[in-house]
Coordinates of C-alpha atoms and ligand atoms in Angstrom, one line a residue:
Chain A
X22 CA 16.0 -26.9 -53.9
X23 CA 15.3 -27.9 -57.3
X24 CA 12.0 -27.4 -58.6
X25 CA 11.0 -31.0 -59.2
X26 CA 12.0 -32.0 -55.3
X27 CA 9.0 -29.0 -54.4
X28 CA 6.9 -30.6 -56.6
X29 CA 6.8 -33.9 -55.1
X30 CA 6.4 -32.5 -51.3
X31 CA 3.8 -30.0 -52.1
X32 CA 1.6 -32.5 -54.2
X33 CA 1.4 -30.0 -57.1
X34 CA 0.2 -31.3 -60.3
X35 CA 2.3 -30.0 -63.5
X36 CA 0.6 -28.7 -66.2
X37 CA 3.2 -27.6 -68.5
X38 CA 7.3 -27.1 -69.4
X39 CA 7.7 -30.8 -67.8
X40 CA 11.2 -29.7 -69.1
X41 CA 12.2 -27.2 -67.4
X42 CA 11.9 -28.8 -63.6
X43 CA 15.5 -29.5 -63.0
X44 CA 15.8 -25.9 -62.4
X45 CA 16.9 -24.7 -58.9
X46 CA 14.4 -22.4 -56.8
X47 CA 16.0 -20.4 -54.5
X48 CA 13.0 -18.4 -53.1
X49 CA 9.2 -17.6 -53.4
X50 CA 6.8 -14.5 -54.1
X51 CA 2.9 -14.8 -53.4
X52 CA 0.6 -11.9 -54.9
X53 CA -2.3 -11.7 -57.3
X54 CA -1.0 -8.1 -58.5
X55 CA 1.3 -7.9 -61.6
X56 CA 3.0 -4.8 -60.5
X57 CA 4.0 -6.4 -57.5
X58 CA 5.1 -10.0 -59.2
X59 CA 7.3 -7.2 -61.5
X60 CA 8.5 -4.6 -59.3
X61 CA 9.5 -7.2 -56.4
X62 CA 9.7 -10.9 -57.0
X63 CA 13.2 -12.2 -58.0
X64 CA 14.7 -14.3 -60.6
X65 CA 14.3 -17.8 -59.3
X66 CA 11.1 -17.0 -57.3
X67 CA 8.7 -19.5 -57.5
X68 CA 5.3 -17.5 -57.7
X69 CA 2.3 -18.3 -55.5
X70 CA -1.0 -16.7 -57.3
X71 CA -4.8 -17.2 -58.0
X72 CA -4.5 -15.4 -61.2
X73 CA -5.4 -18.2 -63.8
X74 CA -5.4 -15.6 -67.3
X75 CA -2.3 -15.8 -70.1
X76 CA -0.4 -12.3 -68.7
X77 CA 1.0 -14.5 -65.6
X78 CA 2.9 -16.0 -68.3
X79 CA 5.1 -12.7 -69.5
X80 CA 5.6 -12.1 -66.1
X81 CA 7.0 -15.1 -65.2
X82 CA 9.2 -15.1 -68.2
X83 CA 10.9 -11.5 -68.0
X84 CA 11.1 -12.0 -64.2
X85 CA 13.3 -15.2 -65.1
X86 CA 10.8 -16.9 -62.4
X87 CA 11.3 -20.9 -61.7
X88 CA 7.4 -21.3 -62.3
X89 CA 3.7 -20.1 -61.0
X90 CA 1.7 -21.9 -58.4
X91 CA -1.9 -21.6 -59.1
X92 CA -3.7 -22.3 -55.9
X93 CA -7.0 -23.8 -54.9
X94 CA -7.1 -26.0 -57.3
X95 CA -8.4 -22.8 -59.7
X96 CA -7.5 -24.1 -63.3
X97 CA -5.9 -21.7 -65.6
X98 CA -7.2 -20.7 -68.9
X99 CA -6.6 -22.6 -71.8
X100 CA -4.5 -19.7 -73.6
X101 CA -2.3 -19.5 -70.1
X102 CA -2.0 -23.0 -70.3
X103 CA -0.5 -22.6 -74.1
X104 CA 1.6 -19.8 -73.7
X105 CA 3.4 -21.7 -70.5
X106 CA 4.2 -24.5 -73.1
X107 CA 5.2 -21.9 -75.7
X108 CA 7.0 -20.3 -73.3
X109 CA 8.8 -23.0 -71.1
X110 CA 7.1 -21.7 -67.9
X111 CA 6.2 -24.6 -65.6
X112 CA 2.9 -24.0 -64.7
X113 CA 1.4 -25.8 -61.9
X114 CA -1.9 -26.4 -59.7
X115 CA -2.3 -26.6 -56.1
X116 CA -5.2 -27.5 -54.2
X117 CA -4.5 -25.5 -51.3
X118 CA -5.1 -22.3 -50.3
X119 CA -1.7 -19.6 -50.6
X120 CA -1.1 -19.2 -47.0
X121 CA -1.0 -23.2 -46.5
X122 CA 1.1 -23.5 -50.0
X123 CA 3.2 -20.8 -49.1
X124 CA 4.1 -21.8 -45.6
X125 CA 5.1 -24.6 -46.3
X126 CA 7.1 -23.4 -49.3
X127 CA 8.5 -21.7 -46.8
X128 CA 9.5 -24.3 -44.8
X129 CA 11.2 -26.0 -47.5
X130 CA 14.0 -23.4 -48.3
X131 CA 13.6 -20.7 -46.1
X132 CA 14.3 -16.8 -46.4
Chain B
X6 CA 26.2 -7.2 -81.6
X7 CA 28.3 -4.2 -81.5
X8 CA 26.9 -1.0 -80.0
X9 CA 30.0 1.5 -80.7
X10 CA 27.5 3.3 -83.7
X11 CA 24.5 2.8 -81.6
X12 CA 21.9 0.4 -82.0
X13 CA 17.6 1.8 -82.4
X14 CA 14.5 -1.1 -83.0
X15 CA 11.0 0.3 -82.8
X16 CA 8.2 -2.2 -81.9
X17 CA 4.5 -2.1 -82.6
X18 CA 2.0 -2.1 -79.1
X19 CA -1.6 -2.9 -80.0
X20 CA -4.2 -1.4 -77.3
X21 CA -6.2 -3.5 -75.4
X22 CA -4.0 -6.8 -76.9
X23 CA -3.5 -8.7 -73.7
X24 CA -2.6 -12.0 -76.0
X25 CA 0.6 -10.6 -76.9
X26 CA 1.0 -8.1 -73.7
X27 CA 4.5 -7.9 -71.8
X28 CA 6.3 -9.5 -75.1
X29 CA 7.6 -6.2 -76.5
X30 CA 9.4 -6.1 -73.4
X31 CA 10.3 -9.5 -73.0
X32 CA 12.2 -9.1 -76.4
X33 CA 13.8 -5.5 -74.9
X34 CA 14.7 -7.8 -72.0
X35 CA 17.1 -10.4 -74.3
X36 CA 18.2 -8.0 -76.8
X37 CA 19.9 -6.0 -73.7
X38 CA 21.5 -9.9 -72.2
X39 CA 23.1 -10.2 -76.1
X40 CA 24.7 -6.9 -75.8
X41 CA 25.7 -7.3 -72.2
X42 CA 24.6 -5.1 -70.4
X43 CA 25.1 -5.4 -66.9
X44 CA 22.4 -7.6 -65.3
X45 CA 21.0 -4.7 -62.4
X46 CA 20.7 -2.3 -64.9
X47 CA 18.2 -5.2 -67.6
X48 CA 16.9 -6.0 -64.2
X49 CA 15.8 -2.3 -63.9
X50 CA 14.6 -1.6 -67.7
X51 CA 12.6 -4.6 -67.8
X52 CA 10.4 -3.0 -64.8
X53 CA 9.9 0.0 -66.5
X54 CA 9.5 -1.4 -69.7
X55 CA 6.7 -3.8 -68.8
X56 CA 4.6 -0.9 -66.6
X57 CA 4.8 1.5 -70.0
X58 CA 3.9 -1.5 -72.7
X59 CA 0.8 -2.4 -70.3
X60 CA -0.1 0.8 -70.0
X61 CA -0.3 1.4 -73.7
X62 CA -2.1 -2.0 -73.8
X63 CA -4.3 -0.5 -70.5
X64 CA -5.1 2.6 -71.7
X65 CA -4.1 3.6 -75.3
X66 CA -5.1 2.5 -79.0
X67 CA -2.3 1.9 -80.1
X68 CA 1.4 3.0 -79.4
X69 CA 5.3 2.0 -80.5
X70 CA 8.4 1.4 -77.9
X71 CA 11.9 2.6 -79.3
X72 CA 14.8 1.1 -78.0
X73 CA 17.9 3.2 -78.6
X74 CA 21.4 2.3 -77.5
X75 CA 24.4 3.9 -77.4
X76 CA 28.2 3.1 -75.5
X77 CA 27.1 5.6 -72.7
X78 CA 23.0 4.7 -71.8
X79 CA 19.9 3.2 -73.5
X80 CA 16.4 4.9 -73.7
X81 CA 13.6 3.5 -74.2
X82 CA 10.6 5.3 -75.6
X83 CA 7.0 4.8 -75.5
X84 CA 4.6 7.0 -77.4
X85 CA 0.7 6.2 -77.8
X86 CA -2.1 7.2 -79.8
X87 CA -5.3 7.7 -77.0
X88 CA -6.9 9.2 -74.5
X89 CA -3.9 10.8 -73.2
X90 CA -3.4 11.7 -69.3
X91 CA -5.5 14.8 -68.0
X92 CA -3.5 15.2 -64.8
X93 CA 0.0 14.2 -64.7
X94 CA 0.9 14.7 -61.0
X95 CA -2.2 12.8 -60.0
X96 CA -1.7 9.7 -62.4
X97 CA 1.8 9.6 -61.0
X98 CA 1.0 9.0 -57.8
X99 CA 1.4 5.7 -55.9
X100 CA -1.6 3.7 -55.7
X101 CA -3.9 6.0 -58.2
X102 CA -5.9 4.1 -61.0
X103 CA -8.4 4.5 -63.1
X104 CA -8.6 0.4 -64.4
X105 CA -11.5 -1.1 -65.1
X106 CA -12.9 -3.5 -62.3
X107 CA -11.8 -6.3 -65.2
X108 CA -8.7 -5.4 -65.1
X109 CA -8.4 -5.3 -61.8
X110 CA -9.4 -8.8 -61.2
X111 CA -7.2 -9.5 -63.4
X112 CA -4.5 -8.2 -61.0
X113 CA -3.5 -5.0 -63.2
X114 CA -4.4 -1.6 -62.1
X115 CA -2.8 -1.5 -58.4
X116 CA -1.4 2.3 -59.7
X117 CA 2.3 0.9 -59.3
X118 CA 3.4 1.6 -63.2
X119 CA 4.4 5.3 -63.4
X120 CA 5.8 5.5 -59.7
X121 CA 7.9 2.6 -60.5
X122 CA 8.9 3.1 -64.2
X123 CA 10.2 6.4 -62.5
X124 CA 11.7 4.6 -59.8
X125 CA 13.7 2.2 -61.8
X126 CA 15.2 4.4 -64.2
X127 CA 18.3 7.2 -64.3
X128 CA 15.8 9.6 -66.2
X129 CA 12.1 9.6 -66.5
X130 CA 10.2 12.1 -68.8
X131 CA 6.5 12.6 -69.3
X132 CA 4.1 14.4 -71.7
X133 CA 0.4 13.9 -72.6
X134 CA -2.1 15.6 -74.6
X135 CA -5.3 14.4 -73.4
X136 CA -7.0 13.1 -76.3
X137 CA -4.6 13.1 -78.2
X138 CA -1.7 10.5 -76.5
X139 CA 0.9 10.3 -74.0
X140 CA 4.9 10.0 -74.3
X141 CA 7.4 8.5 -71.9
X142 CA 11.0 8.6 -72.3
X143 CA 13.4 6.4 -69.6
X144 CA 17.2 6.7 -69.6
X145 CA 19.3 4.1 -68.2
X146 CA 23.0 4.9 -67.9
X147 CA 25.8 2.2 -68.1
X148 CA 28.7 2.4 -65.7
X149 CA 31.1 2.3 -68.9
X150 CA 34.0 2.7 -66.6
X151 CA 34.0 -0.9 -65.5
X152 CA 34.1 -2.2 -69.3
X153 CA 37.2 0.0 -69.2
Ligands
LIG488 N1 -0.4 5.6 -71.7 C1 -1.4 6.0 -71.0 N2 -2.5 6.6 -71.6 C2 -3.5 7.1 -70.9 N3 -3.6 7.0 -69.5 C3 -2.6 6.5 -68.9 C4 -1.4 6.0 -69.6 N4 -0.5 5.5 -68.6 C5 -1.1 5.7 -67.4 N5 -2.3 6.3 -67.6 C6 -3.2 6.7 -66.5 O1 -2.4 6.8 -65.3 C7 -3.0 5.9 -64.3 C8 -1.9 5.4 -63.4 O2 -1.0 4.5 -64.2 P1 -0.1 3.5 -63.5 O3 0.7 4.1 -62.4 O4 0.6 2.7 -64.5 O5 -1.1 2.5 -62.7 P2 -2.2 1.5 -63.3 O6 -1.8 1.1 -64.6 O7 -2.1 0.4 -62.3 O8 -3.5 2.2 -63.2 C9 -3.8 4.9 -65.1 O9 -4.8 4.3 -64.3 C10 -4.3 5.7 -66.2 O10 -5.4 6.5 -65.8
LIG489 MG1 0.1 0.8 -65.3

């Protein structure tokens, strides 16, 4: 399902790479630790986190990730927010909590 | 790009730079999609790559990663200036840490890096002088029969 589609039936708000939504994501990864995001997520992935600093960014980039989720409505730093434009990383908020987010990412596309 | 004489860049790591952190390998990443190499093995290398930049980052003053490919493998290399690793069997164990509780938070520290930097590559070498600095050296080898 292409990014943009998500967007619109999860309510998340787009912060960045406005671009880049077109792209197609064919799975999802939640986890707040890097070495996790980098050792197991997969190009594609859309990532569901409560990290909010700038290093989410090279993560999502050399993981060739379709974008980050931040969750609860937790607002990411301004550098984060700049690097995601720098980068072409679609960054996006959430106001719910990662299990609800998740699920019903989930429930979208599926394992 | 042609990689028949080999091909070596070295790149700078600044210690505790989290601005520019995980670029080094981001760069390693596309340089190894221009030559070609096969997309599991970049998959691989950019694991490893990205545990032993933060880590320099994490733990060291300041340190370089060397890139070296040849037709058969590529290495990559990371050698820091810093406090070096006391016990080597012990930091390479799953799950051991010694990150600050900011780093932490931040999500780093889960003691995943050396386990996995081993993991994901063909070869994995370690040295440390504590004190002093540590060295890694990771081998990947290309399947150059199916070029062939
Ligand atoms: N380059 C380094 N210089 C000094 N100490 C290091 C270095 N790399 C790793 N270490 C030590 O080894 C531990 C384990 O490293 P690692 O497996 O990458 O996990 P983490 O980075 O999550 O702590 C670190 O917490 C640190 O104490
Ligand atoms: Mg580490």
């Amino acid at each position: 399902m292409k990014l943009k589609a998500i967007i619109e039936k999860l309510n998340l708000k787009v912060l960045t790479a406005q671009e880049k939504l077109d792209k197609e994501v064919t799975g999802g990864y939640t986890s707040d630790l890097l070495s996790d995001v980098i050792a197991n997520s997969k190009e594609g992935d859309l990532w569901i986190t409560l990290q909010t600093h700038q290093n989410i960014i090279a993560v999502a980039k050399l993981k060739d990730l379709a974008g980050i989720v931040i969750v609860s409505n937790r607002e990411p730093d301004e550098d984060t927010q700049k690097k995601a434009q720098e980068e072409s990383v679609p960054l996006m908020i959430s106001g719910e909590r990662a299990f609800e987010i998740s699920g019903k990412l989930y429930g979208l596309i599926g394992s | 790009m042609g990689i028949e004489n080999g091909l070596s860049q070295t790149f700078e790591i600044t210690g505790n730079d989290f601005s520019k952190a995980g670029s080094i390998s981001t760069t390693v990443k596309e340089i190894l999609q221009e030559i070609g190499i096969d997309s599991s093995v970049i998959r691989r290398a950019a694991i490893a790559s990205y545990e032993a930049e933060m880590n320099v980052v994490m733990y060291a003053d300041k340190g370089q990663l060397i890139l070296t490919v040849t037709p058969e493998k590529f290495t990559i290399s990371v050698e820091d200036e810093g406090q070096g690793i006391e016990n080597i069997e012990l930091a390479m164990q799953e799950g051991y840490s010694t990150a600050t509780e900011e780093m932490r938070e931040m999500g780093f520290g889960a003691g995943m890096g050396l386990p996995n930097i081993k993991k994901n590559s063909d070869e994995f070498e370690i040295a440390s002088i504590p004190g002093k600095g540590t060295s890694l050296k990771m081998t990947f080898n290309l399947d150059t029969k199916k070029e062939k």
